[in-house]
C-alpha positions as protocol buffer text, in pm:
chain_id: "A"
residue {
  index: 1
  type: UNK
  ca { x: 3750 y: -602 z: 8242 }
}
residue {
  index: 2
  type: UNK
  ca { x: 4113 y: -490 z: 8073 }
}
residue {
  index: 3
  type: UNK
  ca { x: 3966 y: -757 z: 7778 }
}
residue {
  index: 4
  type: UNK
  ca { x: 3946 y: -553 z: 7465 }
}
residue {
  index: 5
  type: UNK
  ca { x: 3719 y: -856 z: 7307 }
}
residue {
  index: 6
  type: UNK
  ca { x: 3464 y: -784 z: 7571 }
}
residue {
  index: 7
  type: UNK
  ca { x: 3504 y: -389 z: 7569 }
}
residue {
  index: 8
  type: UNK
  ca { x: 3250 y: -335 z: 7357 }
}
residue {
  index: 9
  type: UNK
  ca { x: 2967 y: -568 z: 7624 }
}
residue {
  index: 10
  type: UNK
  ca { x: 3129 y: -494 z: 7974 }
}
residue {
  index: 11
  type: UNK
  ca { x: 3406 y: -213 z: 8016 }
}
residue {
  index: 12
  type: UNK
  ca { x: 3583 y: 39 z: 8265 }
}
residue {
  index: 13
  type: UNK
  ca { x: 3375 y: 364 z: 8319 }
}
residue {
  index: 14
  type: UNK
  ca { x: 3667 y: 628 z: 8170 }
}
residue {
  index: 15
  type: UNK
  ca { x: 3786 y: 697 z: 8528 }
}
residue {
  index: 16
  type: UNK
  ca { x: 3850 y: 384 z: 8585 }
}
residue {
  index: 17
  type: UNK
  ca { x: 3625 y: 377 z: 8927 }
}
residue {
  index: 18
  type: UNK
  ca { x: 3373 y: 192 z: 8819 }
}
residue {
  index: 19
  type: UNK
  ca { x: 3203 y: -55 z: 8529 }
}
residue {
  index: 20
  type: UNK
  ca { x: 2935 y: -74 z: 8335 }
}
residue {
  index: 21
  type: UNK
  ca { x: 2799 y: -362 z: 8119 }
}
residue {
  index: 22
  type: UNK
  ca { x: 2680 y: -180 z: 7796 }
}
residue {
  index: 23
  type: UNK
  ca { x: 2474 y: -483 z: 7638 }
}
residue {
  index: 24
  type: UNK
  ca { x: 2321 y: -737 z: 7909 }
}
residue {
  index: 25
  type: UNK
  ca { x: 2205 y: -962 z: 7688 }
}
residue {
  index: 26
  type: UNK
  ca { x: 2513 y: -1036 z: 7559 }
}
residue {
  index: 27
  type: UNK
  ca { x: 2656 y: -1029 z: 7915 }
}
residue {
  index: 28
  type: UNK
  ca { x: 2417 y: -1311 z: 8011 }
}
residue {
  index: 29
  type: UNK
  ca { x: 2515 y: -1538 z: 7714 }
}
residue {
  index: 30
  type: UNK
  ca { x: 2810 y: -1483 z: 7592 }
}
residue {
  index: 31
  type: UNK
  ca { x: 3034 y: -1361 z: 7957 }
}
residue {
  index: 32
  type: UNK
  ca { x: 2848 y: -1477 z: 8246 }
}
residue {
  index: 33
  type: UNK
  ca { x: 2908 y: -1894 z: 8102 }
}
residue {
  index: 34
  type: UNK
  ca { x: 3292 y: -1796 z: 8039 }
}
residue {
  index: 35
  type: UNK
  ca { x: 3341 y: -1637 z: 8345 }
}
residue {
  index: 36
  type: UNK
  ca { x: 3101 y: -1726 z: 8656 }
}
residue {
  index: 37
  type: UNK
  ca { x: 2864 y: -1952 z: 8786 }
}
residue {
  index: 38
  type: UNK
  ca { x: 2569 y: -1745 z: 8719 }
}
residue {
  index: 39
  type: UNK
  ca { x: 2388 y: -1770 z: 8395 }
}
residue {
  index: 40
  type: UNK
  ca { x: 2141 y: -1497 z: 8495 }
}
residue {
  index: 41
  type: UNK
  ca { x: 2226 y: -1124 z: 8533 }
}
residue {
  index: 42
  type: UNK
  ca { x: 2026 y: -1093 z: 8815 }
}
residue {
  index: 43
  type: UNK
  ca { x: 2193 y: -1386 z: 9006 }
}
residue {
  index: 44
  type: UNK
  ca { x: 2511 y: -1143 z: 8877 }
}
residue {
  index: 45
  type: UNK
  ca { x: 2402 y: -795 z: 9038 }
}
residue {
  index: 46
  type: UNK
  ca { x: 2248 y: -1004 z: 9308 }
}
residue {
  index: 47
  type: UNK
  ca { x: 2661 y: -1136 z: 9379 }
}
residue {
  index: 48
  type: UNK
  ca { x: 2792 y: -768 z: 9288 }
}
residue {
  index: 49
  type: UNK
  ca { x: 2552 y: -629 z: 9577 }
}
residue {
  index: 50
  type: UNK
  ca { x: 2698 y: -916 z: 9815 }
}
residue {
  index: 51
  type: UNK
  ca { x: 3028 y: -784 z: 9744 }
}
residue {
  index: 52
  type: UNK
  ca { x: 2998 y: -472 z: 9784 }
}
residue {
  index: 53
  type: UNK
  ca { x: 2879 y: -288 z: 9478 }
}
residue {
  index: 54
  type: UNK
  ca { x: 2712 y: 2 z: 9494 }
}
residue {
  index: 55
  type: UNK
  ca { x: 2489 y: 59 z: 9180 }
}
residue {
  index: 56
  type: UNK
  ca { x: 2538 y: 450 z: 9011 }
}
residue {
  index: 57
  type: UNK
  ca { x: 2181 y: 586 z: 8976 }
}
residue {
  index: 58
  type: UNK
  ca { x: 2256 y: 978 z: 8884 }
}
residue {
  index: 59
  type: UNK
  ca { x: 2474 y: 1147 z: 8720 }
}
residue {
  index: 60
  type: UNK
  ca { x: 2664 y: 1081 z: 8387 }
}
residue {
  index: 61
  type: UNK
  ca { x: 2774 y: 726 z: 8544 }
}
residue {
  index: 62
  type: UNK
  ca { x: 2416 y: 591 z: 8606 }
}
residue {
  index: 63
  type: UNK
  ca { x: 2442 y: 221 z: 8534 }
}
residue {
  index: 64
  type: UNK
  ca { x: 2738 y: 172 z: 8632 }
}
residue {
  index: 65
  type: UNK
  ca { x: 2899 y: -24 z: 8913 }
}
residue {
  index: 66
  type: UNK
  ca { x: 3123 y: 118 z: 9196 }
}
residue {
  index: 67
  type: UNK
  ca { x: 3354 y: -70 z: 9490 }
}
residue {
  index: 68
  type: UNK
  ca { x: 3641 y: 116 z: 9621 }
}
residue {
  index: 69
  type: UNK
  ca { x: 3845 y: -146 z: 9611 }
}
residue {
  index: 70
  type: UNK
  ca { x: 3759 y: -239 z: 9264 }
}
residue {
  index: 71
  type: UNK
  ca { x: 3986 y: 10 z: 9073 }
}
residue {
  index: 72
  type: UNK
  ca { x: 4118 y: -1 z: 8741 }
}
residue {
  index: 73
  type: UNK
  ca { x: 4494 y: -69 z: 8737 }
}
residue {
  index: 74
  type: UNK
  ca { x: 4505 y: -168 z: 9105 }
}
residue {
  index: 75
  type: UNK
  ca { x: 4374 y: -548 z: 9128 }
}
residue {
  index: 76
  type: UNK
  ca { x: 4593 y: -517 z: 9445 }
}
residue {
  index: 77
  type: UNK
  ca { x: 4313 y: -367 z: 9612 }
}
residue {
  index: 78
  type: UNK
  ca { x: 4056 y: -664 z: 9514 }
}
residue {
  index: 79
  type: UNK
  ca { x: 4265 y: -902 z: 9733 }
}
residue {
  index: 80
  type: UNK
  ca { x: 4089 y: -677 z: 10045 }
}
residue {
  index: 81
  type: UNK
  ca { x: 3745 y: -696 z: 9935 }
}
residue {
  index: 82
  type: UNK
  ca { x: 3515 y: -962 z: 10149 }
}
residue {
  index: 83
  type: UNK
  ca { x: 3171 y: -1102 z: 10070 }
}
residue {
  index: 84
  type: UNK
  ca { x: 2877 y: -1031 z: 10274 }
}
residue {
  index: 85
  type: UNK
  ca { x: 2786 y: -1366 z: 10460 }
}
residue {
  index: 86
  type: UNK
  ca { x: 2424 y: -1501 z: 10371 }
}
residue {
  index: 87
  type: UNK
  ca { x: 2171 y: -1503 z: 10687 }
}
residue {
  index: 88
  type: UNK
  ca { x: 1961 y: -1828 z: 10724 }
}
């Protein structure tokens, strides 16, 4: 996310609390290849909801993507996030 080449398709929310991906399509074609294993953005939010995630749905932040260990500046924090175990 601290790529200026992608800032203008996936970028910090100005508080630097959360994300948002501005232009999806893109996302899914030209980031999601580079970056994961997903080449869907569903299969994405799908992952970001396994982690965590917490989808904004009001406010001037709707879209966006929360964690609160997923804070600008402080990758630290990331190193304490876990992934929610798949039943079945």
């Amino acid at each position: 996310l601290d790529r200026s080449d992608l800032a203008g398709i996936i970028d910090w929310m100005s508080h630097g609390r959360a994300f948002i991906v501005k232009k999806p399509k893109l996302f899914t074609t030209d980031v999601l290849p580079r970056f994961f294993k997903q080449t869907k953005f569903l299969s994405f939010t799908r992952q970001l909801n396994l982690w965590g995630f917490k989808r904004i749905t009001r406010g001037i932040d709707a879209g966006a993507y929360y964690h609160q260990l997923f804070l600008r500046g402080r990758s630290y924090l990331a190193m304490r996030m876990r992934r929610q175990k798949i039943k079945g």
